[in-house]
């Protein structure tokens, strides 16, 4: 019995101290965590603790009042006494909130008295704060995460990004690291900080050009460019190119009436002012635009170009199409006034091994591909006579050569005629010598004529050797006249050679003139010279 009393006395500190007192330790708690306010109390000998309680100082109507925790609105087990009845008066507060901050007092009662502490324990409530430095980075830059608690007590911090655990608070940012970060107390992850966003900027990637790769001529086509970029590529940051040549800017480009000339390789270029590996212009992969159209420009050619009865003829159909024409059909109309056509054959080449009269008529070729079909213009196949056909070309060639030779000969004759006419028009000087004496007779006509050939030199004026047959008196007067007019008119000089009728007979013009003047005879022996 004495041993039991001794144990009780040892356990009860109030027995030894004999003083009324309560000792507290101020506490700093993080919002959402559990906090324990450390507390110890003592009392005099002979007292047995019968009840304990905690109160909180609240401000009401201009006064501070102490309100028991049991009277405060709170979730169950929010305040929990974790002390005992003989010395430990600690209080645990679960899921600490900001309204839990304040001053707390401990009360206890014994079998002989009751006690309320004169001092209080202060509880401070803080929050975790996440700091991301820097909050906006370019891909590849360094990022550092810091969690600030506000309480001096060291805590173990863990990191999360969008709910996923982050092992290292310092890292080199990639585009996949963008998101919202928050920190929490290890083991009490519900007590977390507000999240902070990390913005990782990067150049455009996955640049894609969307369009219909196969379109039909005349339809509408829209090109759409897209990319993954931060910041996003604006409208002016997209450009469309065809075969390396700039087409337009903007995310969308529409061609309302597509033509075969629009076929080619297209690619899109994106830019957001962020460079990657030294370049800021990122291209998409090239996309080939194939414009399809039904057969066009359908024509017919014939080999040989003329048909002869019994010979072979090939009619070939030509067309431009995309995809290529895969079906050719031939039709024939035997009457030019008939609009109905008769099926003949299929295939690009229509072969007629032996042309007959029944083969003549209008032929038409129809070309078809997967897009559609179209018809050629009509081709007239006419058959020529065999003999006519075999000799028509040589005859026509002969006639042409004959006409050419005739024309050349006519031009040559005309040229010769004009040349002869020109020669006849050149000046011919005829000097006639007439004699009418007793020795001359009327029958002497042409035999009495003396002709003189005049040769005109074009370069320099020659000296004229003309026998002086003019009377002396006339020569004097004429000499004076000629001298005065020599400077007025242009003189043409000629060389005149006179051949007498009788080469053995000589004439002395001066003596003959004198004798005839004395005798009074007519001047029949005078030689007249006339120049034109």
Coordinates of C-alpha atoms in Angstrom, one line a residue:
X1 CA 0.0 0.0 0.0
X2 CA 2.8 2.4 0.8
X3 CA 4.5 1.5 -2.5
X4 CA 1.4 2.5 -4.4
X5 CA 1.2 5.8 -2.6
X6 CA 4.8 6.5 -3.4
X7 CA 4.3 5.8 -7.1
X8 CA 1.4 8.2 -7.2
X9 CA 3.3 10.9 -5.5
X10 CA 6.2 10.5 -8.0
X11 CA 3.9 10.7 -10.9
X12 CA 2.0 13.8 -9.7
X13 CA 4.4 16.8 -10.2
X14 CA 2.1 19.1 -8.3
X15 CA 2.8 17.2 -5.2
X16 CA 6.5 18.1 -5.4
X17 CA 6.1 21.7 -6.6
X18 CA 3.1 22.9 -4.8
X19 CA 2.7 26.0 -7.2
X20 CA 0.0 26.9 -9.6
X21 CA 1.4 27.5 -13.0
X22 CA 1.0 26.8 -16.8
X23 CA 3.9 27.0 -19.3
X24 CA 3.3 27.4 -23.0
X25 CA 5.3 27.3 -26.3
X26 CA 4.1 29.6 -29.1
X27 CA 3.5 27.7 -32.3
X28 CA 3.7 28.5 -36.1
X29 CA 1.6 26.3 -38.2
X30 CA 1.0 26.0 -42.0
X31 CA -2.4 26.2 -43.3
X32 CA -3.9 22.7 -43.8
X33 CA -1.4 21.0 -41.5
X34 CA -1.9 19.8 -37.9
X35 CA -0.3 21.9 -35.1
X36 CA 0.4 20.9 -31.5
X37 CA 0.5 23.7 -28.9
X38 CA 3.0 22.4 -26.2
X39 CA 1.8 23.0 -22.7
X40 CA 2.8 22.0 -19.1
X41 CA 1.0 22.8 -15.8
X42 CA 1.5 22.4 -12.1
X43 CA -0.6 22.7 -8.9
X44 CA -0.1 22.4 -5.0
X45 CA 0.1 19.3 -2.9
X46 CA -3.1 17.5 -2.1
X47 CA -5.0 18.5 -5.2
X48 CA -6.3 16.0 -7.7
X49 CA -7.2 17.3 -11.2
X50 CA -10.8 16.7 -12.0
X51 CA -11.2 18.5 -15.4
X52 CA -9.2 20.4 -18.0
X53 CA -10.2 22.8 -20.8
X54 CA -8.8 25.2 -23.4
X55 CA -10.2 28.6 -24.4
X56 CA -9.5 31.1 -27.1
X57 CA -9.5 34.9 -26.8
X58 CA -12.0 36.4 -29.1
X59 CA -12.9 40.1 -29.6
X60 CA -16.6 40.8 -29.0
X61 CA -18.3 44.2 -28.7
X62 CA -15.0 46.0 -28.2
X63 CA -13.8 43.6 -25.6
X64 CA -11.6 40.5 -25.5
X65 CA -13.4 37.5 -24.2
X66 CA -12.3 33.9 -23.6
X67 CA -14.5 31.3 -25.2
X68 CA -14.1 27.6 -24.6
X69 CA -13.1 25.7 -27.7
X70 CA -16.0 23.4 -27.2
X71 CA -18.3 26.4 -27.9
X72 CA -16.6 27.4 -31.2
X73 CA -18.1 26.2 -34.5
X74 CA -15.6 23.8 -35.9
X75 CA -15.4 20.3 -37.6
X76 CA -15.3 17.3 -35.4
X77 CA -11.9 16.6 -33.9
X78 CA -10.6 19.9 -35.0
X79 CA -9.4 20.7 -31.5
X80 CA -8.1 17.7 -29.5
X81 CA -6.6 17.6 -26.1
X82 CA -3.5 15.4 -26.2
X83 CA -2.3 16.0 -22.6
X84 CA -3.2 14.3 -19.3
X85 CA -4.5 15.1 -15.8
X86 CA -1.2 15.4 -13.9
X87 CA 1.2 17.7 -15.9
X88 CA 0.9 17.7 -19.7
X89 CA -1.7 20.0 -21.2
X90 CA -0.8 20.0 -24.9
X91 CA -3.5 20.8 -27.6
X92 CA -3.6 19.5 -31.1
X93 CA -5.4 21.5 -33.9
X94 CA -6.1 19.5 -37.1
X95 CA -6.3 21.1 -40.5
X96 CA -5.2 24.5 -39.3
X97 CA -7.0 27.4 -41.0
X98 CA -6.4 31.1 -40.8
X99 CA -9.3 31.6 -38.3
X100 CA -7.5 29.3 -35.9
X101 CA -4.8 31.9 -35.4
X102 CA -4.9 33.7 -32.0
X103 CA -4.2 33.3 -28.3
X104 CA -5.1 30.2 -26.4
X105 CA -5.5 29.7 -22.6
X106 CA -5.5 26.5 -20.4
X107 CA -7.9 25.9 -17.6
X108 CA -8.0 23.0 -15.0
X109 CA -10.0 22.2 -11.9
X110 CA -9.0 20.1 -8.9
X111 CA -10.8 18.5 -6.0
X112 CA -10.0 21.6 -4.0
X113 CA -9.8 24.5 -6.4
X114 CA -9.6 25.6 -10.1
X115 CA -7.0 27.5 -12.1
X116 CA -6.9 29.7 -15.3
X117 CA -3.6 30.7 -16.6
X118 CA -2.6 34.3 -16.7
X119 CA -0.6 34.0 -19.9
X120 CA -1.5 32.5 -23.3
X121 CA 0.0 30.4 -26.1
X122 CA 0.0 32.2 -29.5
X123 CA -0.7 30.2 -32.7
X124 CA 0.4 31.8 -36.0
X125 CA -1.0 30.4 -39.2
X126 CA 1.0 30.7 -42.5
X127 CA 0.8 29.4 -46.0
X128 CA 3.2 27.8 -48.3
X129 CA 4.2 30.0 -51.2
X130 CA 5.6 28.8 -54.5
X131 CA 8.2 30.9 -56.3
X132 CA 9.2 29.9 -59.9
X133 CA 12.2 31.8 -61.2
X134 CA 11.9 32.8 -64.0
X135 CA 8.2 32.2 -64.6
X136 CA 8.6 32.7 -68.4
X137 CA 11.5 31.1 -70.1
X138 CA 12.7 30.1 -73.6
X139 CA 13.1 26.4 -74.2
X140 CA 16.5 25.3 -72.8
X141 CA 16.7 27.9 -70.1
X142 CA 17.3 27.1 -66.4
X143 CA 14.4 27.1 -64.0
X144 CA 14.5 27.1 -60.1
X145 CA 11.6 26.3 -57.8
X146 CA 11.5 27.7 -54.3
X147 CA 8.8 27.0 -51.6
X148 CA 8.5 29.7 -48.8
X149 CA 6.7 28.5 -45.7
X150 CA 6.7 31.6 -43.4
X151 CA 7.4 29.5 -40.3
X152 CA 10.9 29.2 -38.8
X153 CA 10.5 25.5 -38.3
X154 CA 12.2 23.5 -41.1
X155 CA 9.9 21.3 -43.1
X156 CA 10.3 18.7 -45.8
X157 CA 8.9 20.1 -49.1
X158 CA 7.8 18.1 -52.1
X159 CA 6.9 19.5 -55.6
X160 CA 4.1 18.9 -58.0
X161 CA 3.4 20.0 -61.6
X162 CA -0.3 19.6 -62.6
X163 CA -0.6 16.9 -59.9
X164 CA 2.5 15.0 -61.1
X165 CA 5.5 14.7 -58.8
X166 CA 8.6 16.8 -59.8
X167 CA 11.8 15.1 -58.5
X168 CA 14.1 18.1 -58.9
X169 CA 13.3 21.7 -58.1
X170 CA 16.1 22.9 -60.5
X171 CA 16.0 21.8 -64.1
X172 CA 16.5 22.9 -67.7
X173 CA 13.1 23.8 -69.1
X174 CA 11.6 22.0 -72.1
X175 CA 8.2 22.6 -73.6
X176 CA 6.9 19.6 -71.7
X177 CA 7.8 21.4 -68.4
X178 CA 5.3 24.1 -68.9
X179 CA 2.4 23.9 -66.4
X180 CA 1.3 24.9 -62.9
X181 CA 3.6 24.1 -60.0
X182 CA 2.9 24.0 -56.3
X183 CA 4.8 22.7 -53.2
X184 CA 3.5 20.8 -50.2
X185 CA 4.7 19.4 -46.8
X186 CA 5.9 15.9 -47.2
X187 CA 3.4 13.6 -45.4
X188 CA 0.8 16.3 -45.4
X189 CA 0.4 16.9 -49.1
X190 CA -3.1 18.3 -48.5
X191 CA -1.3 21.4 -47.1
X192 CA -0.1 22.8 -50.4
X193 CA 0.7 26.2 -51.8
X194 CA -1.2 28.0 -54.4
X195 CA 0.0 26.9 -57.9
X196 CA 2.2 29.1 -60.1
X197 CA 2.4 28.8 -63.8
X198 CA 5.7 28.2 -65.7
X199 CA 5.5 29.5 -69.3
X200 CA 8.0 27.9 -71.6
X201 CA 8.3 29.6 -75.0
X202 CA 9.5 27.7 -78.1
X203 CA 9.7 28.1 -81.8
X204 CA 6.9 26.6 -84.0
X205 CA 7.0 22.9 -84.3
X206 CA 4.8 20.3 -86.1
X207 CA 4.1 22.9 -88.8
X208 CA 1.4 21.3 -90.9
X209 CA -0.2 22.3 -94.2
X210 CA -3.7 20.8 -94.7
X211 CA -5.4 20.7 -98.1
X212 CA -7.1 18.3 -100.4
X213 CA -4.3 16.6 -102.3
X214 CA -6.4 15.8 -105.3
X215 CA -8.9 18.3 -106.7
X216 CA -10.9 18.7 -109.9
X217 CA -10.4 21.6 -112.2
X218 CA -12.8 24.5 -111.5
X219 CA -13.4 23.5 -107.9
X220 CA -12.4 25.4 -104.7
X221 CA -9.4 24.6 -102.6
X222 CA -8.5 25.9 -99.1
X223 CA -5.0 25.7 -97.7
X224 CA -4.8 25.7 -93.9
X225 CA -1.5 26.1 -91.9
X226 CA -1.2 25.0 -88.3
X227 CA 1.7 24.6 -85.8
X228 CA 2.5 24.0 -82.1
X229 CA 4.2 27.1 -80.8
X230 CA 4.4 29.3 -77.7
X231 CA 3.5 32.0 -78.1
X232 CA 1.0 30.9 -80.8
X233 CA 1.8 31.9 -84.3
X234 CA -0.3 34.9 -85.4
X235 CA -2.1 35.3 -88.7
X236 CA 0.8 37.4 -90.1
X237 CA 3.3 34.7 -88.9
X238 CA 2.1 32.2 -91.5
X239 CA 3.2 32.2 -95.2
X240 CA 2.3 30.0 -98.1
X241 CA 4.7 29.0 -100.8
X242 CA 4.4 27.2 -104.2
X243 CA 7.5 25.7 -105.7
X244 CA 9.6 28.0 -103.6
X245 CA 7.6 31.2 -104.6
X246 CA 5.6 33.3 -102.1
X247 CA 1.9 33.0 -102.6
X248 CA 0.2 34.8 -99.6
X249 CA 0.4 35.4 -95.8
X250 CA -2.2 34.2 -93.3
X251 CA -3.3 30.9 -91.8
X252 CA -5.8 30.2 -94.6
X253 CA -5.6 30.7 -98.4
X254 CA -8.4 29.8 -100.8
X255 CA -8.4 29.3 -104.6
X256 CA -12.0 29.4 -105.8
X257 CA -11.4 28.3 -109.4
X258 CA -8.5 25.8 -109.4
X259 CA -6.7 25.3 -112.7
X260 CA -4.0 22.9 -113.9
X261 CA -1.5 25.7 -113.6
X262 CA -2.0 25.6 -109.8
X263 CA -0.5 22.1 -109.6
X264 CA 2.8 22.0 -107.8
X265 CA 4.5 21.6 -104.4
X266 CA 3.1 23.7 -101.6
X267 CA 4.5 24.3 -98.1
X268 CA 3.7 26.5 -95.2
X269 CA 6.1 28.6 -93.1
X270 CA 5.5 29.6 -89.5
X271 CA 7.2 32.3 -87.3
X272 CA 6.7 33.5 -83.7
X273 CA 9.9 35.4 -83.1
X274 CA 11.4 32.5 -81.1
X275 CA 14.4 30.8 -82.7
X276 CA 15.3 27.1 -82.6
X277 CA 18.8 26.0 -83.4
X278 CA 19.5 29.4 -84.8
X279 CA 16.5 29.7 -87.0
X280 CA 13.1 31.2 -86.4
X281 CA 11.4 30.3 -89.7
X282 CA 10.1 26.8 -89.6
X283 CA 8.7 25.1 -92.7
X284 CA 6.1 22.4 -93.0
X285 CA 6.6 19.3 -95.2
X286 CA 5.8 19.8 -98.9
X287 CA 2.4 18.7 -100.2
X288 CA 1.8 18.1 -103.8
X289 CA -1.4 19.5 -105.3
X290 CA -2.6 17.5 -108.3
X291 CA -5.4 19.2 -110.3
X292 CA -7.3 16.7 -112.3
X293 CA -9.4 17.4 -115.3
X294 CA -11.3 15.6 -118.0
X295 CA -9.8 15.2 -121.6
X296 CA -9.3 18.5 -123.4
X297 CA -8.0 19.7 -126.8
X298 CA -9.0 16.4 -128.4
X299 CA -7.7 16.3 -132.0
X300 CA -7.5 13.6 -134.8
X301 CA -4.6 13.1 -137.1
X302 CA -4.5 10.8 -140.2
X303 CA -1.5 8.9 -141.6
X304 CA -1.1 9.1 -144.5
X305 CA -2.7 12.5 -144.9
X306 CA -4.8 11.3 -147.9
X307 CA -6.8 8.1 -148.4
X308 CA -6.6 6.0 -151.6
X309 CA -8.8 3.2 -152.3
X310 CA -7.3 -0.1 -151.2
X311 CA -4.6 1.5 -149.1
X312 CA -4.3 1.5 -145.3
X313 CA -5.1 4.5 -143.1
X314 CA -4.6 5.1 -139.4
X315 CA -6.7 7.7 -137.5
X316 CA -5.0 8.7 -134.2
X317 CA -6.8 10.5 -131.3
X318 CA -4.8 12.9 -129.2
X319 CA -5.9 14.5 -125.9
X320 CA -4.7 16.2 -122.8
X321 CA -6.0 14.9 -119.5
X322 CA -5.2 14.3 -115.8
X323 CA -5.3 11.5 -115.1
X324 CA -4.3 10.3 -118.5
X325 CA -7.1 9.2 -120.9
X326 CA -7.8 5.5 -120.4
X327 CA -10.6 5.0 -122.9
X328 CA -11.0 6.1 -126.6
X329 CA -14.2 5.4 -128.6
X330 CA -14.6 6.1 -132.4
X331 CA -17.9 7.0 -134.0
X332 CA -18.7 7.7 -137.7
X333 CA -21.5 9.5 -139.5
X334 CA -22.0 8.6 -143.2
X335 CA -24.2 11.7 -143.9
X336 CA -23.0 15.2 -143.1
X337 CA -26.6 16.3 -142.4
X338 CA -27.1 13.5 -139.9
X339 CA -26.5 14.2 -136.2
X340 CA -26.5 10.5 -135.2
X341 CA -23.1 8.8 -134.9
X342 CA -22.4 5.0 -135.3
X343 CA -20.0 3.2 -133.1
X344 CA -16.9 2.1 -135.0
X345 CA -14.2 0.9 -132.6
X346 CA -12.3 1.6 -129.4
X347 CA -8.7 2.4 -128.8
X348 CA -6.5 5.5 -129.4
X349 CA -5.7 4.4 -133.0
X350 CA -8.4 3.5 -135.5
X351 CA -6.8 1.3 -138.3
X352 CA -8.4 0.9 -141.7
X353 CA -6.3 -1.8 -143.5
X354 CA -8.0 -1.3 -146.9
X355 CA -10.0 1.8 -147.5
X356 CA -13.2 1.4 -149.3
X357 CA -16.0 3.7 -150.3
X358 CA -18.0 2.6 -147.3
X359 CA -15.3 3.9 -145.0
X360 CA -15.8 7.5 -146.0
X361 CA -17.6 10.0 -143.8
X362 CA -17.3 12.1 -140.7
X363 CA -15.3 10.5 -137.8
X364 CA -15.4 11.6 -134.2
X365 CA -13.2 10.5 -131.2
X366 CA -14.5 10.4 -127.7
X367 CA -11.9 10.4 -124.9
X368 CA -12.7 9.5 -121.3
X369 CA -10.8 9.3 -117.9
X370 CA -12.0 9.0 -114.3
X371 CA -13.0 12.6 -114.2
X372 CA -15.1 12.8 -117.2
X373 CA -15.3 12.6 -121.0
X374 CA -15.1 14.9 -124.0
X375 CA -15.4 14.7 -127.8
X376 CA -13.2 15.8 -130.6
X377 CA -14.2 17.8 -133.6
X378 CA -15.4 15.8 -136.6
X379 CA -12.8 14.6 -139.1
X380 CA -13.8 14.1 -142.8
X381 CA -12.4 11.0 -144.4
X382 CA -12.6 11.3 -148.2
X383 CA -11.3 8.7 -150.6
X384 CA -9.4 9.7 -153.8
X385 CA -9.1 7.8 -157.1
X386 CA -6.2 5.4 -157.2
X387 CA -4.8 6.6 -160.5
X388 CA -5.5 10.2 -159.7
X389 CA -4.2 9.8 -156.4
X390 CA -1.0 8.2 -157.6
X391 CA -0.2 10.8 -160.3
X392 CA -1.7 13.9 -158.8
X393 CA 1.3 14.8 -156.8
X394 CA 3.9 14.5 -159.7
X395 CA 1.6 16.3 -162.1
X396 CA 1.1 19.1 -159.7
X397 CA 4.8 19.2 -159.1
X398 CA 5.5 19.3 -162.9
X399 CA 3.0 22.0 -163.5
X400 CA 4.6 24.1 -160.8
X401 CA 8.1 23.6 -162.2
X402 CA 6.9 24.5 -165.7
X403 CA 5.2 27.7 -164.5
X404 CA 8.3 28.6 -162.6
X405 CA 10.6 28.1 -165.7
X406 CA 8.1 30.1 -167.9
X407 CA 8.1 32.9 -165.5
X408 CA 11.9 33.0 -165.3
X409 CA 12.2 32.9 -169.2
X410 CA 9.7 35.7 -169.6
X411 CA 11.6 37.9 -167.1
X412 CA 14.8 37.1 -169.0
X413 CA 13.4 38.1 -172.4
X414 CA 11.9 41.3 -170.9
X415 CA 15.3 42.2 -169.5
X416 CA 17.1 41.6 -172.8
X417 CA 14.5 43.7 -174.7
X418 CA 14.9 46.6 -172.3
X419 CA 18.6 46.4 -172.6
X420 CA 18.5 46.4 -176.4
X421 CA 16.1 49.3 -176.5
X422 CA 18.4 51.2 -174.2
X423 CA 21.4 50.7 -176.5
X424 CA 19.4 51.9 -179.5
X425 CA 18.6 55.1 -177.8
X426 CA 22.3 56.0 -177.4
X427 CA 23.4 59.0 -179.7
X428 CA 24.6 58.0 -183.2
X429 CA 26.1 60.7 -185.3
X430 CA 25.7 60.5 -189.1
X431 CA 28.0 62.7 -191.2
X432 CA 27.0 62.7 -194.8
X433 CA 29.1 63.9 -197.7
X434 CA 27.1 65.0 -200.8
X435 CA 28.6 66.1 -204.1
X436 CA 26.5 67.6 -206.9
X437 CA 29.2 68.5 -209.5
X438 CA 29.4 67.5 -213.1
X439 CA 31.1 64.4 -212.0
X440 CA 28.3 63.3 -209.6
X441 CA 25.1 61.8 -210.8
X442 CA 21.6 61.4 -209.4
X443 CA 22.1 57.7 -209.1
X444 CA 24.8 58.1 -206.6
X445 CA 23.0 57.8 -203.3
X446 CA 24.2 55.6 -200.6
X447 CA 27.5 55.1 -202.3
X448 CA 28.3 58.8 -202.1
X449 CA 27.6 58.9 -198.3
X450 CA 30.4 59.1 -195.9
X451 CA 29.6 57.8 -192.5
X452 CA 31.4 58.8 -189.4
X453 CA 31.4 56.8 -186.2
X454 CA 31.5 59.0 -183.1
X455 CA 32.9 57.7 -179.9
X456 CA 32.1 59.6 -176.7
X457 CA 34.5 59.3 -173.8
X458 CA 32.8 59.6 -170.5
X459 CA 35.8 60.7 -168.4
X460 CA 37.5 63.7 -170.0
X461 CA 36.5 66.0 -172.9
X462 CA 38.4 64.7 -176.0
X463 CA 39.7 66.8 -178.8
X464 CA 37.5 66.8 -181.9
X465 CA 39.3 66.4 -185.2
X466 CA 36.9 67.7 -187.8
X467 CA 38.0 68.8 -191.2
X468 CA 37.5 72.5 -191.5
X469 CA 34.9 72.7 -194.3
X470 CA 33.4 76.0 -193.2
X471 CA 34.2 79.1 -195.3
X472 CA 36.8 81.4 -194.0
X473 CA 34.4 84.3 -193.4
X474 CA 32.1 82.0 -191.6
X475 CA 34.8 80.5 -189.6
X476 CA 35.8 84.0 -188.3
X477 CA 32.3 84.9 -187.2
X478 CA 31.6 81.5 -185.8
X479 CA 34.9 81.5 -183.9
X480 CA 33.9 84.7 -182.2
X481 CA 30.5 83.4 -181.3
X482 CA 31.8 80.1 -180.1
X483 CA 34.3 81.9 -177.9
X484 CA 31.7 83.9 -176.3
X485 CA 29.3 81.1 -175.7
X486 CA 31.8 78.5 -174.5
X487 CA 31.2 79.5 -171.0
X488 CA 27.5 79.5 -171.2
X489 CA 26.5 76.1 -172.5
X490 CA 28.0 72.7 -171.6
X491 CA 30.1 71.5 -174.6
X492 CA 30.1 67.8 -175.5
X493 CA 33.2 66.8 -177.3
X494 CA 33.3 63.9 -179.7
X495 CA 35.9 62.3 -181.9
X496 CA 34.7 62.2 -185.6
X497 CA 36.5 60.1 -188.2
X498 CA 35.4 60.7 -191.8
X499 CA 36.1 58.1 -194.4
X500 CA 35.8 59.4 -198.0
X501 CA 33.9 57.6 -200.7
X502 CA 36.9 57.2 -202.9
X503 CA 39.9 56.4 -200.9
X504 CA 42.2 57.5 -203.7
X505 CA 40.5 60.9 -204.0
X506 CA 41.4 63.6 -201.6
X507 CA 39.6 66.7 -200.9
X508 CA 41.1 69.9 -200.0
X509 CA 38.3 71.7 -198.4
X510 CA 40.0 75.0 -198.5
X511 CA 40.9 75.0 -202.2
X512 CA 37.6 73.5 -203.2
X513 CA 35.9 76.2 -201.4
X514 CA 37.9 78.9 -203.0
X515 CA 37.5 77.5 -206.5
X516 CA 33.8 77.1 -206.1
X517 CA 33.5 80.6 -204.7
X518 CA 35.3 82.0 -207.8
X519 CA 33.3 80.0 -210.3
X520 CA 30.0 80.7 -208.6
X521 CA 29.0 77.1 -208.4
X522 CA 26.8 75.8 -205.8
X523 CA 28.5 74.5 -202.7
X524 CA 27.8 71.0 -203.6
X525 CA 31.1 69.7 -202.5
X526 CA 30.7 70.9 -198.9
X527 CA 30.7 68.3 -196.3
X528 CA 27.9 68.8 -193.8
X529 CA 28.1 67.4 -190.3
X530 CA 25.2 67.4 -188.1
X531 CA 25.4 66.5 -184.4
X532 CA 22.6 65.7 -182.2

